[in-house]
Tab-separated table of C-alpha atoms in Angstrom:
chain	number	residue	atom	x	y	z
A	570	MET	CA	36.292	-95.040	24.136
A	571	LYS	CA	32.734	-92.996	25.818
A	572	PHE	CA	32.794	-89.105	27.488
A	573	ARG	CA	30.818	-88.281	30.281
A	574	VAL	CA	28.453	-85.078	29.911
A	575	ASN	CA	26.431	-83.612	33.021
A	576	GLY	CA	26.837	-87.485	33.789
A	577	LYS	CA	25.883	-89.545	31.078
A	578	LYS	CA	28.460	-91.577	29.081
A	579	TYR	CA	28.727	-91.152	25.584
A	580	SER	CA	31.312	-93.001	22.784
A	581	PRO	CA	31.973	-91.350	19.779
A	582	GLU	CA	30.658	-93.724	17.475
A	583	GLY	CA	27.028	-92.364	18.666
A	584	VAL	CA	28.188	-88.347	18.355
A	585	LEU	CA	29.048	-88.933	14.427
A	586	LEU	CA	25.560	-91.076	13.961
A	587	LEU	CA	24.170	-88.235	14.939
A	588	LEU	CA	25.803	-85.782	13.106
A	589	PRO	CA	24.552	-85.329	10.280
A	590	ALA	CA	20.872	-85.353	11.618
A	591	LEU	CA	21.951	-82.975	13.528
A	592	LEU	CA	23.566	-80.716	10.976
A	593	LEU	CA	20.671	-81.436	8.408
A	594	TYR	CA	18.185	-79.509	11.786
A	595	GLY	CA	20.457	-77.246	11.908
A	596	ALA	CA	20.284	-75.730	8.906
A	597	VAL	CA	16.972	-76.357	8.144
A	598	ILE	CA	15.260	-75.433	11.688
A	599	VAL	CA	17.745	-73.800	13.673
A	600	PHE	CA	19.007	-71.128	11.415
A	601	PRO	CA	16.179	-69.696	9.676
A	602	VAL	CA	14.506	-69.350	13.035
A	603	CYS	CA	17.913	-67.503	14.006
A	604	SER	CA	18.276	-65.833	10.695
A	605	THR	CA	14.093	-64.454	11.620
A	606	PHE	CA	14.754	-63.033	14.606
A	607	TYR	CA	18.032	-61.091	13.150
A	608	THR	CA	16.063	-59.780	10.576
A	609	SER	CA	12.941	-59.042	12.331
A	610	PHE	CA	15.357	-56.004	14.230
A	611	PHE	CA	15.529	-54.451	10.861
A	612	GLU	CA	13.564	-52.570	8.429
A	613	TRP	CA	14.815	-54.768	4.507
A	614	ASN	CA	12.323	-54.651	1.809
A	615	GLY	CA	14.452	-58.439	0.475
A	616	ILE	CA	17.066	-56.939	-2.018
A	617	LYS	CA	20.626	-58.238	-1.016
A	618	GLN	CA	22.112	-55.200	-2.819
A	619	GLN	CA	19.461	-53.678	-0.325
A	620	ALA	CA	21.430	-52.294	3.012
A	621	TYR	CA	19.849	-53.368	6.142
A	622	ARG	CA	18.728	-50.379	8.820
A	623	PHE	CA	17.995	-51.415	12.846
A	624	VAL	CA	15.182	-50.191	13.849
A	625	GLY	CA	15.556	-51.743	16.981
A	626	LEU	CA	11.041	-52.761	18.520
A	627	GLU	CA	9.715	-50.048	16.058
A	628	ASN	CA	8.439	-53.300	13.999
A	629	TYR	CA	7.176	-54.935	16.885
A	630	ARG	CA	5.626	-51.748	18.410
A	631	THR	CA	3.986	-51.551	14.809
A	632	PHE	CA	2.892	-54.979	14.663
A	633	PHE	CA	0.678	-54.316	18.080
A	634	HIS	CA	-0.390	-51.175	17.376
A	635	ASP	CA	-1.754	-52.031	13.595
A	636	TYR	CA	-4.889	-52.516	13.273
A	637	GLN	CA	-5.282	-56.128	11.886
A	638	THR	CA	-3.448	-57.444	14.176
A	639	ALA	CA	-5.782	-57.240	16.779
A	640	THR	CA	-8.427	-58.968	13.711
A	641	ALA	CA	-6.178	-60.975	13.192
A	642	PHE	CA	-4.967	-62.882	16.974
A	643	LYS	CA	-10.092	-62.819	17.534
A	644	ASN	CA	-9.603	-64.498	14.083
A	645	VAL	CA	-7.039	-66.767	15.488
A	646	PHE	CA	-8.652	-66.925	18.949
A	647	MET	CA	-12.154	-67.834	16.581
A	648	LEU	CA	-10.459	-71.342	14.866
A	649	ALA	CA	-8.646	-72.751	18.932
A	650	GLY	CA	-11.821	-71.900	20.127
A	651	THR	CA	-13.839	-73.623	17.191
A	652	GLY	CA	-11.288	-76.421	17.263
A	653	VAL	CA	-11.978	-76.669	21.299
A	654	PHE	CA	-15.486	-76.817	21.390
A	655	LEU	CA	-16.571	-78.269	18.656
A	656	THR	CA	-14.130	-80.380	16.988
A	657	ILE	CA	-12.482	-82.593	19.942
A	658	PRO	CA	-15.656	-83.332	20.766
A	659	ILE	CA	-16.819	-84.535	17.594
A	660	ALA	CA	-12.801	-86.023	17.080
A	661	PHE	CA	-13.768	-87.575	20.717
A	662	PHE	CA	-16.969	-89.421	20.027
A	663	LEU	CA	-16.090	-90.585	16.435
A	664	ALA	CA	-13.043	-91.778	18.391
A	665	THR	CA	-15.039	-93.966	20.700
A	666	VAL	CA	-17.929	-95.159	17.204
A	667	ILE	CA	-14.192	-96.833	15.408
A	668	ASN	CA	-12.751	-97.849	18.675
A	669	ARG	CA	-15.493	-101.208	18.368
A	670	LYS	CA	-15.833	-103.215	15.360
A	671	PHE	CA	-18.560	-102.813	12.955
A	672	ARG	CA	-19.104	-103.428	9.354
A	673	GLY	CA	-18.119	-101.392	7.123
A	674	LEU	CA	-14.897	-99.844	10.025
A	675	ARG	CA	-12.189	-99.327	7.169
A	676	LEU	CA	-14.452	-97.048	4.682
A	677	PHE	CA	-15.680	-95.317	8.051
A	678	LYS	CA	-12.363	-94.619	8.893
A	679	THR	CA	-11.822	-93.418	5.583
A	680	PHE	CA	-13.771	-90.471	5.024
A	681	TYR	CA	-13.036	-88.936	7.287
A	682	PHE	CA	-9.693	-89.289	7.304
A	683	MET	CA	-9.915	-88.462	4.179
A	684	PRO	CA	-9.893	-84.126	4.560
A	685	VAL	CA	-6.468	-84.903	6.800
A	686	VAL	CA	-4.748	-86.292	2.966
A	687	ILE	CA	-6.438	-83.494	0.736
A	688	ASN	CA	-4.948	-80.340	0.258
A	689	ARG	CA	-6.300	-77.834	1.557
A	690	ILE	CA	-6.273	-75.403	-1.699
A	691	ALA	CA	-8.437	-77.830	-3.394
A	692	ILE	CA	-10.545	-78.074	0.158
A	693	SER	CA	-10.797	-74.121	-0.374
A	694	LEU	CA	-11.741	-74.229	-4.037
A	695	MET	CA	-14.530	-76.871	-3.724
A	696	PHE	CA	-16.270	-74.841	-0.979
A	697	THR	CA	-15.582	-71.904	-2.569
A	698	PHE	CA	-18.334	-73.859	-5.353
A	699	ILE	CA	-19.958	-75.413	-3.657
A	700	LEU	CA	-21.263	-71.605	-0.934
A	701	TYR	CA	-20.820	-70.095	-5.119
A	702	PRO	CA	-23.318	-67.185	-3.932
A	703	LYS	CA	-25.074	-67.621	-7.164
A	704	MET	CA	-25.435	-71.387	-8.234
A	705	GLY	CA	-23.739	-73.593	-5.713
A	706	PRO	CA	-25.746	-76.661	-2.808
A	707	VAL	CA	-26.012	-74.079	-0.521
A	708	THR	CA	-27.424	-70.866	-1.670
A	709	VAL	CA	-29.655	-72.890	-3.857
A	710	LEU	CA	-30.279	-74.723	0.114
A	711	LEU	CA	-30.822	-71.210	1.266
A	712	ARG	CA	-33.375	-69.381	-1.290
A	713	GLU	CA	-35.253	-72.345	-0.813
A	714	PHE	CA	-35.735	-71.289	2.818
A	715	GLY	CA	-36.612	-68.399	1.543
A	716	ILE	CA	-33.173	-66.928	2.711
A	717	ARG	CA	-31.166	-64.930	-0.713
A	718	GLY	CA	-28.450	-62.992	-1.183
A	719	ILE	CA	-26.420	-63.260	1.089
A	720	ASN	CA	-22.889	-64.166	-0.011
A	721	ILE	CA	-21.746	-66.419	2.514
A	722	LEU	CA	-18.146	-65.639	1.470
A	723	GLY	CA	-18.550	-62.430	0.665
A	724	ASN	CA	-20.223	-60.965	4.192
A	725	TYR	CA	-18.152	-59.394	6.476
A	726	THR	CA	-20.061	-61.278	9.491
A	727	THR	CA	-20.365	-64.641	7.772
A	728	ALA	CA	-17.357	-65.202	6.650
A	729	MET	CA	-14.525	-66.248	9.423
A	730	PRO	CA	-17.554	-68.394	10.934
A	731	ALA	CA	-17.204	-70.489	7.574
A	732	VAL	CA	-13.967	-70.627	7.730
A	733	CYS	CA	-13.728	-71.911	11.401
A	734	LEU	CA	-16.879	-75.029	9.959
A	735	ILE	CA	-14.910	-75.626	6.474
A	736	TYR	CA	-11.665	-76.341	10.008
A	737	MET	CA	-13.293	-77.821	11.519
A	738	TRP	CA	-14.282	-80.525	8.832
A	739	CYS	CA	-10.449	-81.094	7.135
A	740	ASP	CA	-9.490	-81.646	11.233
A	741	ALA	CA	-11.582	-83.271	12.501
A	742	GLY	CA	-10.010	-86.561	10.996
A	743	PHE	CA	-7.058	-86.444	12.280
A	744	GLN	CA	-7.381	-85.406	15.657
A	745	MET	CA	-10.078	-89.093	15.941
A	746	ILE	CA	-6.448	-90.687	14.916
A	747	VAL	CA	-5.071	-89.285	17.055
A	748	PHE	CA	-7.811	-89.897	20.198
A	749	SER	CA	-8.403	-93.529	18.413
A	750	SER	CA	-4.495	-94.346	20.036
A	751	GLY	CA	-5.595	-93.283	22.866
A	752	LEU	CA	-7.821	-95.245	23.853
A	753	ALA	CA	-6.061	-98.120	22.046
A	754	ALA	CA	-3.328	-97.654	24.665
A	755	ILE	CA	-6.211	-98.169	27.730
A	756	PRO	CA	-5.947	-101.873	29.285
A	757	ASP	CA	-8.986	-104.033	28.375
A	758	GLU	CA	-9.051	-105.134	31.976
A	759	ILE	CA	-10.440	-101.661	33.379
A	760	TYR	CA	-13.158	-101.428	32.013
A	761	GLU	CA	-13.956	-105.199	32.262
A	762	ALA	CA	-13.138	-104.899	36.020
A	763	ALA	CA	-15.661	-101.532	36.060
A	764	GLN	CA	-18.284	-103.527	34.476
A	765	ILE	CA	-18.064	-106.331	36.971
A	766	ASP	CA	-18.261	-103.471	39.570
A	767	GLY	CA	-21.548	-102.380	37.597
A	768	VAL	CA	-20.242	-99.282	36.434
A	769	SER	CA	-22.323	-97.456	33.848
A	770	SER	CA	-21.091	-95.863	30.859
A	771	PHE	CA	-20.614	-93.036	31.763
A	772	GLN	CA	-19.117	-92.774	34.795
A	773	LYS	CA	-16.621	-95.728	32.476
A	774	LEU	CA	-16.398	-92.022	30.645
A	775	ARG	CA	-15.586	-89.745	33.293
A	776	TYR	CA	-13.571	-91.731	35.198
A	777	ILE	CA	-11.587	-93.999	33.198
A	778	THR	CA	-10.920	-92.629	29.898
A	779	VAL	CA	-11.171	-88.846	30.127
A	780	PRO	CA	-8.390	-89.179	32.857
A	781	MET	CA	-5.506	-92.138	31.262
A	782	MET	CA	-6.265	-89.769	27.922
A	783	LYS	CA	-5.379	-86.892	29.831
A	784	SER	CA	-1.548	-86.876	27.564
A	785	THR	CA	-3.748	-87.599	24.002
A	786	PHE	CA	-5.491	-84.484	25.685
A	787	LYS	CA	-2.565	-82.433	25.681
A	788	ILE	CA	-1.275	-83.168	22.497
A	789	VAL	CA	-4.920	-82.501	21.217
A	790	LEU	CA	-4.889	-78.873	22.495
A	791	VAL	CA	-1.238	-77.758	21.316
A	792	PHE	CA	-2.638	-79.191	17.859
A	793	VAL	CA	-5.313	-77.444	17.704
A	794	PHE	CA	-4.042	-74.116	19.337
A	795	THR	CA	-0.591	-73.953	17.047
A	796	GLY	CA	-2.314	-75.309	13.828
A	797	ALA	CA	-5.147	-72.394	14.896
A	798	PHE	CA	-1.527	-69.715	14.714
A	799	LYS	CA	-0.513	-71.545	11.946
A	800	MET	CA	-3.445	-71.661	9.383
A	801	PHE	CA	-2.353	-69.867	6.135
A	802	ASP	CA	-3.658	-71.659	2.446
A	803	LEU	CA	-7.295	-72.063	3.578
A	804	VAL	CA	-7.868	-68.925	4.250
A	805	MET	CA	-5.757	-67.927	1.703
A	806	GLY	CA	-7.542	-70.566	-0.582
A	807	LEU	CA	-10.554	-69.327	0.506
A	808	THR	CA	-11.599	-65.451	1.091
A	809	SER	CA	-7.480	-64.209	0.446
A	810	GLY	CA	-8.353	-62.699	4.577
A	811	GLY	CA	-10.596	-60.117	2.681
A	812	PRO	CA	-13.576	-59.471	2.548
A	813	GLY	CA	-12.316	-56.560	4.347
A	814	GLY	CA	-9.819	-57.808	6.535
A	815	ALA	CA	-12.495	-59.743	8.038
A	816	THR	CA	-10.891	-63.400	7.433
A	817	GLU	CA	-7.606	-61.950	8.181
A	818	VAL	CA	-4.606	-64.254	10.159
A	819	PRO	CA	-1.589	-63.272	11.346
A	820	ASN	CA	-0.087	-65.358	8.316
A	821	THR	CA	-1.945	-63.521	5.672
A	822	LEU	CA	-0.896	-60.953	7.710
A	823	LEU	CA	3.190	-62.052	7.097
A	824	TYR	CA	2.666	-63.101	3.640
A	825	ASN	CA	1.187	-59.580	2.298
A	826	ASN	CA	3.158	-57.428	4.574
A	827	ALA	CA	6.773	-60.270	2.851
A	828	PHE	CA	5.786	-60.937	-0.676
A	829	THR	CA	3.135	-58.108	-1.187
A	830	TYR	CA	4.508	-54.553	0.275
A	831	SER	CA	8.184	-56.158	0.963
A	832	ARG	CA	8.223	-55.575	4.137
A	833	LEU	CA	10.905	-58.455	5.168
A	834	GLY	CA	11.749	-56.867	8.541
A	835	TYR	CA	8.045	-56.059	9.795
A	836	ALA	CA	6.942	-59.611	8.120
A	837	ASP	CA	9.387	-61.202	9.628
A	838	SER	CA	9.092	-59.659	13.827
A	839	ILE	CA	4.907	-61.620	13.124
A	840	ALA	CA	6.579	-64.731	12.296
A	841	VAL	CA	9.106	-64.351	15.710
A	842	VAL	CA	5.457	-63.134	17.122
A	843	VAL	CA	3.572	-66.159	16.199
A	844	VAL	CA	6.582	-68.798	17.593
A	845	LEU	CA	6.987	-67.269	20.886
A	846	ILE	CA	2.814	-67.802	21.823
A	847	CYS	CA	3.246	-71.385	20.523
A	848	LEU	CA	6.064	-71.804	22.225
A	849	ALA	CA	4.455	-69.648	25.227
A	850	PHE	CA	1.349	-71.688	24.999
A	851	SER	CA	2.579	-75.712	24.470
A	852	PHE	CA	4.799	-74.490	27.721
A	853	ILE	CA	1.718	-73.299	29.701
A	854	VAL	CA	0.046	-76.820	28.559
A	855	ASN	CA	2.513	-79.019	29.761
A	856	LEU	CA	2.645	-77.120	33.085
A	857	ILE	CA	-1.358	-78.261	33.783
A	858	PHE	CA	-0.512	-81.389	32.333
A	859	ARG	CA	1.834	-82.580	34.201
A	860	GLN	CA	2.245	-85.480	35.576
A	861	ARG	CA	2.199	-85.143	39.820
A	862	ASP	CA	3.223	-88.461	41.718
């Protein structure tokens, strides 16, 4: 026996098979999101015995008037800009390289994808040593060029650019694989026909590869922007938001307010803002890249 919903037929057996997954999704995703949204309208210190105090939109007003918020959003857009203008071109170039057949291809793929599978706290410790101000390899190299006394991660001006470049190194391998999948989906017959017509390599890239990878670019852009807003572990491992708040991002503000200052309601309002911005950007990107007949 089947029933109809909006003109589509569904069987009770299919619904029952989906029910465990739906319940798990609801318990792990839907309920925490709804709970976070609800708690963001209250002032609460995280202690179960303490009562919630309704403050309405005060947490949101405080967040948008906080001087650290401007720095956090500036840093997020620096990370997103690094992803768009540096990581994407590099990852696309690497994808075109690994789509060719040559000796050592698997080793090449492994080297560039390795940062994706390494824990980011481990990466943070590795780069902390590399950029160590007294005896790190970068410091020693800069000293050879006459540049002395610079602490890259401890300097207000250089800390965030350093985090952006490390983030680029971590993310390029993942985007390379995504672009490689998009390139592999383009039929070889199209390139063969273009070659017969005398099309140059640049024209192939401009008129065939890029237009046919529009959906791949859309996915990568969403990953870049949402990844910038989800940034936490790399910043905490490298600088903990310092020096002087120079590398603060929304998630470090959320963490500090929740677990250092016990302002759970305020922290939840930050989480809600981050989720809404990511959803809005995903919607805008899908709108821009929407396929038209």
